[in-house]
Short mmCIF file of C-alpha atoms and ligand atoms in Angstrom, two decimals:
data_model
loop_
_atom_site.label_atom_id
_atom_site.label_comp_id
_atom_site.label_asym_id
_atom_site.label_seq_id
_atom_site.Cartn_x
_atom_site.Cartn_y
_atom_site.Cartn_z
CA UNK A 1 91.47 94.19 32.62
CA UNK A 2 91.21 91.93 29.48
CA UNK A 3 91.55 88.08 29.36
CA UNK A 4 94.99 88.06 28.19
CA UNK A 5 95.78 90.68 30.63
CA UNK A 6 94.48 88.77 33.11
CA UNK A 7 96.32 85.45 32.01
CA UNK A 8 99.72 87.30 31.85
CA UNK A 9 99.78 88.74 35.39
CA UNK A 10 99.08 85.60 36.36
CA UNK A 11 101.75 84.38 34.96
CA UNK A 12 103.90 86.52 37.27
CA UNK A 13 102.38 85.28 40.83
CA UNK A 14 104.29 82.93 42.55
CA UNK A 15 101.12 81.17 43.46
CA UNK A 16 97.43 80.23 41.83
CA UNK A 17 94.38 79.23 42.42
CA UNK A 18 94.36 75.64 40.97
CA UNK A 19 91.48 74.79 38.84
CA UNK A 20 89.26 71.99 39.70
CA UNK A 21 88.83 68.08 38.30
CA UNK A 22 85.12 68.47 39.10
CA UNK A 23 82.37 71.20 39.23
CA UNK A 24 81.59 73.41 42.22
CA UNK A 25 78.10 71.93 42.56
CA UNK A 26 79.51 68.12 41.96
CA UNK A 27 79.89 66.85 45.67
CA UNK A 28 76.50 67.63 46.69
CA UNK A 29 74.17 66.98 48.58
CA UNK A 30 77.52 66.27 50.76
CA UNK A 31 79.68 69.70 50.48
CA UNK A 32 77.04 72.43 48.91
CA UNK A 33 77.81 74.17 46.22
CA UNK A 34 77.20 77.21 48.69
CA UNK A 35 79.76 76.42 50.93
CA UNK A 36 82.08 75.23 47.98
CA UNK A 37 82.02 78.57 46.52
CA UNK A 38 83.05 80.20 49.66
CA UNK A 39 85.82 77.90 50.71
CA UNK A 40 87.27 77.78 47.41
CA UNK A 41 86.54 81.28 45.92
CA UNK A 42 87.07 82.86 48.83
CA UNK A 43 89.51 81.42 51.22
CA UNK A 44 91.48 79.94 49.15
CA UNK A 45 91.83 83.23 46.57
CA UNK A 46 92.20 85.02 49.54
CA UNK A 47 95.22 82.51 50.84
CA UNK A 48 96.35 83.11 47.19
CA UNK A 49 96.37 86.42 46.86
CA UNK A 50 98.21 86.90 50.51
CA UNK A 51 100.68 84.76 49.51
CA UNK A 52 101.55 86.52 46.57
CA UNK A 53 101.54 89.77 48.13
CA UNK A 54 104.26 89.22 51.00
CA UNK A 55 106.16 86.83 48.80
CA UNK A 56 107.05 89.80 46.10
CA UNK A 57 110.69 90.87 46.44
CA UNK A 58 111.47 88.26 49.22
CA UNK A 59 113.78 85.02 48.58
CA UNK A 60 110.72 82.57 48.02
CA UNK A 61 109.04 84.67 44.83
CA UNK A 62 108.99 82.12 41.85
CA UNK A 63 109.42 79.11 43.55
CA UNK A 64 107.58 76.16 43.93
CA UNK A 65 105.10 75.56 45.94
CA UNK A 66 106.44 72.33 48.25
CA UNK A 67 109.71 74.15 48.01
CA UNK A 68 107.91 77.27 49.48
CA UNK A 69 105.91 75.03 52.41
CA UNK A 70 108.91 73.80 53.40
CA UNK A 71 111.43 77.10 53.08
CA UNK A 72 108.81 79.68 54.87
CA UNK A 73 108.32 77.13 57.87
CA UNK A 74 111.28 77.65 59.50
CA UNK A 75 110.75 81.20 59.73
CA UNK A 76 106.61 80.63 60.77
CA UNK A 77 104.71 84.13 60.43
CA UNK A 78 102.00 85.27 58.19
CA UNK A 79 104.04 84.23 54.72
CA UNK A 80 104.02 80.51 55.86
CA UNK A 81 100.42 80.56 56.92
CA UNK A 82 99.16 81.65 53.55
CA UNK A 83 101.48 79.62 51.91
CA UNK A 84 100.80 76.30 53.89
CA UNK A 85 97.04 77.15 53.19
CA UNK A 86 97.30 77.21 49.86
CA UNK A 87 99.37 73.89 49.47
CA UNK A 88 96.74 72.02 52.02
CA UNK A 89 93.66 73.76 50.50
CA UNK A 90 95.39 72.03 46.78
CA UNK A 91 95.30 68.61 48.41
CA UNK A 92 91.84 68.73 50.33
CA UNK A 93 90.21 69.85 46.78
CA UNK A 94 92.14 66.41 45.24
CA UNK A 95 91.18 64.09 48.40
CA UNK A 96 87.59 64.32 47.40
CA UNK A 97 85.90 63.20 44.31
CA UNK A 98 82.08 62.82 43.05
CA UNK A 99 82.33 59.34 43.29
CA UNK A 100 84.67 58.66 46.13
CA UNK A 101 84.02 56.98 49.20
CA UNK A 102 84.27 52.99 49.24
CA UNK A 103 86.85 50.82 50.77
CA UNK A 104 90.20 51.77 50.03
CA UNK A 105 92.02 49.96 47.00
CA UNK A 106 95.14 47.39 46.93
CA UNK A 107 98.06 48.31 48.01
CA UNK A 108 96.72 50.52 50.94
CA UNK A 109 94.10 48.40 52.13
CA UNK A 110 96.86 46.33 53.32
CA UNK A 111 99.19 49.04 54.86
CA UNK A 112 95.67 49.96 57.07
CA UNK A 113 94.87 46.79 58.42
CA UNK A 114 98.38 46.60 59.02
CA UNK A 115 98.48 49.94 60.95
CA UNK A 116 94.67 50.42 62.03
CA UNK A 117 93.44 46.56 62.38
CA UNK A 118 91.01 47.10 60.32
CA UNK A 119 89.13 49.46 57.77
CA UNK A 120 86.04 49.98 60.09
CA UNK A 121 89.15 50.99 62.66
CA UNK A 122 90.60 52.89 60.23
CA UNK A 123 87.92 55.57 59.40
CA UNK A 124 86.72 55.56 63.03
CA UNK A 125 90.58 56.86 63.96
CA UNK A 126 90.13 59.15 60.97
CA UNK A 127 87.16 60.84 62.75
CA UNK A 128 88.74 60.64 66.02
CA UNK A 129 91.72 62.97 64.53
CA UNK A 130 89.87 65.22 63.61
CA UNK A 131 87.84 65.53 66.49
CA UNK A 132 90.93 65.80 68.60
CA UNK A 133 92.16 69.00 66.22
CA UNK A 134 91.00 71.19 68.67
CA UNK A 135 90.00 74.56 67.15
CA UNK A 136 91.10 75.23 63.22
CA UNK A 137 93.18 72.73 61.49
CA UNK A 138 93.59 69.58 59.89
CA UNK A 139 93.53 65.90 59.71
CA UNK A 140 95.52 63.66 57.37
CA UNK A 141 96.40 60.43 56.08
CA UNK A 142 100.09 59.86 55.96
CA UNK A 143 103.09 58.09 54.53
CA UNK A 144 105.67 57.64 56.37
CA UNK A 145 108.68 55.15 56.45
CA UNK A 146 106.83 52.92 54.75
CA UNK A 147 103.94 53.04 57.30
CA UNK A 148 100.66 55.16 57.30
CA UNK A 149 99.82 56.97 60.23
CA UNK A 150 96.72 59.14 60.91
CA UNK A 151 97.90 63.05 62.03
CA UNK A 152 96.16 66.38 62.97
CA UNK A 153 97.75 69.62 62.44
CA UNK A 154 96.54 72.84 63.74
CA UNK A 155 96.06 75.73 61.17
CA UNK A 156 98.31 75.79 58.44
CA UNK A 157 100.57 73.53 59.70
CA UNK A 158 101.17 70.59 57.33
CA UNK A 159 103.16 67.62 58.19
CA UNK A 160 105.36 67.96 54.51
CA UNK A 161 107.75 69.90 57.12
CA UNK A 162 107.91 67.25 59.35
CA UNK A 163 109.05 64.94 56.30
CA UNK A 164 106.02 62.62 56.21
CA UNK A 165 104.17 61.88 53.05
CA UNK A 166 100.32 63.50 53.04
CA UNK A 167 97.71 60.72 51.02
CA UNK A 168 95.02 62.53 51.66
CA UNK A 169 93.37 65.40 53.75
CA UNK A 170 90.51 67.24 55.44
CA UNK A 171 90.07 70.64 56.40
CA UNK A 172 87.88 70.66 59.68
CA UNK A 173 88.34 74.34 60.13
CA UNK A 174 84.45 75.73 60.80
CA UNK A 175 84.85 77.35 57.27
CA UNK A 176 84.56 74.00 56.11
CA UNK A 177 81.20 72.76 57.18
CA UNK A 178 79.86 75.12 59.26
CA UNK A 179 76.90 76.39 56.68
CA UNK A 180 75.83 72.61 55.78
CA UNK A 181 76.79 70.95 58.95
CA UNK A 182 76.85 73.70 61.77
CA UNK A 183 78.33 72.40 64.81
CA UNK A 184 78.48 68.71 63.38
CA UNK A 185 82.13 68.03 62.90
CA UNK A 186 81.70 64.35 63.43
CA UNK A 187 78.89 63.67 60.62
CA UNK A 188 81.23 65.97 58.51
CA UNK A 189 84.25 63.66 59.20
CA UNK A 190 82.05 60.73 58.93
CA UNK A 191 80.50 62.40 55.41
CA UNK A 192 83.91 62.58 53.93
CA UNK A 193 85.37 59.24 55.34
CA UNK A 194 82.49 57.68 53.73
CA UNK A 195 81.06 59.18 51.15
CA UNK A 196 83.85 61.87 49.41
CA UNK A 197 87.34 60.30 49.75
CA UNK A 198 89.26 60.19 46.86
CA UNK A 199 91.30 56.63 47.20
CA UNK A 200 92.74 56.82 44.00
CA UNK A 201 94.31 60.09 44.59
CA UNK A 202 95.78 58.35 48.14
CA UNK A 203 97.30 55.47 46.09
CA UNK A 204 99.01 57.56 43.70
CA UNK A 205 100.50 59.79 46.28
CA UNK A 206 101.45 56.43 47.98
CA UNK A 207 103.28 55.20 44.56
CA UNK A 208 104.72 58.17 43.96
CA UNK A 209 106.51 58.00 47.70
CA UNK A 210 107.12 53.95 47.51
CA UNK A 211 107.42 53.36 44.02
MN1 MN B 1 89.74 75.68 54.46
#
């Protein structure tokens, strides 16, 4: 198939891969470039690529992707668990960044001291969520009523269909760390907490629901 081939039946899915602010390679020594490739090349392709497949013909082809998360929920089954994949997998790539970690910024370091006590109390709930996720599954920063909460969902779930606002997310299904950290959840929690969040990505998902 040629490029423009290529670019033109793409042009026809429902769904894509979305390219990436950063390079494969750019959060090591913290998420290899090994493990990047996989996850993103392919799990999410493959996520993709299901998606695309059992959406064809239905009700949901050509529509957007929140729109999608939200529609195929109700009816659960194999076209909402490639679609809520895809629309997590989206955010996780965004919630990181080469230079993230730090405190958070203005306004949210106020709304977590308000709902955690404190930043240290913050990140260690953070790692507690997703410790609790038992099995595949996720743990996320939310928005919610004006109020951020810390919630774990297992597999594709997402909490967009419960109506709550996701800042920020990580993926702590095994795909995710298992070749740099093994069984090491924790220091991969604690890794990303630290070192890889992306705060201004949280704050503009925070403006975007309170502004
Ligand atoms: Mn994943």
């Amino acid at each position: 198939m040629t490029n423009a081939q290529q670019k033109q039946q793409e042009d026809t899915m429902t769904f894509t891969l979305p390219e990436l602010p950063y390079a494969q390679n750019a959060l090591e020594p913290h998420i290899s470039e090994k493990t990047f490739g996989f996850h993103y090349g392919k799990h999410h392709q493959a996520y993709v690529n299901k998606a695309n497949e059992l959406v064809k013909g239905g009700p949901l082809e050509g529509a957007a992707l929140e729109k999608a998360v939200v529609e195929s929920h109700k009816q659960g089954g194999a076209l909402f668990n490639n679609i809520g994949q895809i629309y997590n997998h989206n955010l996780f790539w965004l919630s990181m960044s080469p230079n993230g970690g730090g405190e958070a910024p203005a306004p949210l370091l106020e709304k977590i001291n308000e709902a955690f006590g404190s930043f240290d109390a913050f990140k260690e709930a953070f790692v507690a969520g997703g410790m609790g996720q038992f099995g595949s599954g996720w743990v996320w920063l939310v928005a919610h009523e004006g109020k951020l909460e810390i919630v774990k969902t297992a597999n594709a779930e997402t909490p967009l269909t419960d109506g709550k606002t996701p800042l920020l997310v990580c993926d702590v299904w095994e795909h995710a760390y298992y070749l740099d950290y093994q069984n090491r959840r924790a220091d991969f929690l604690k890794v990303f907490i630290e070192k890889l969040v992306n705060w201004q990505f949280a704050v503009e998902n925070w403006n975007k629901a309170n502004g």
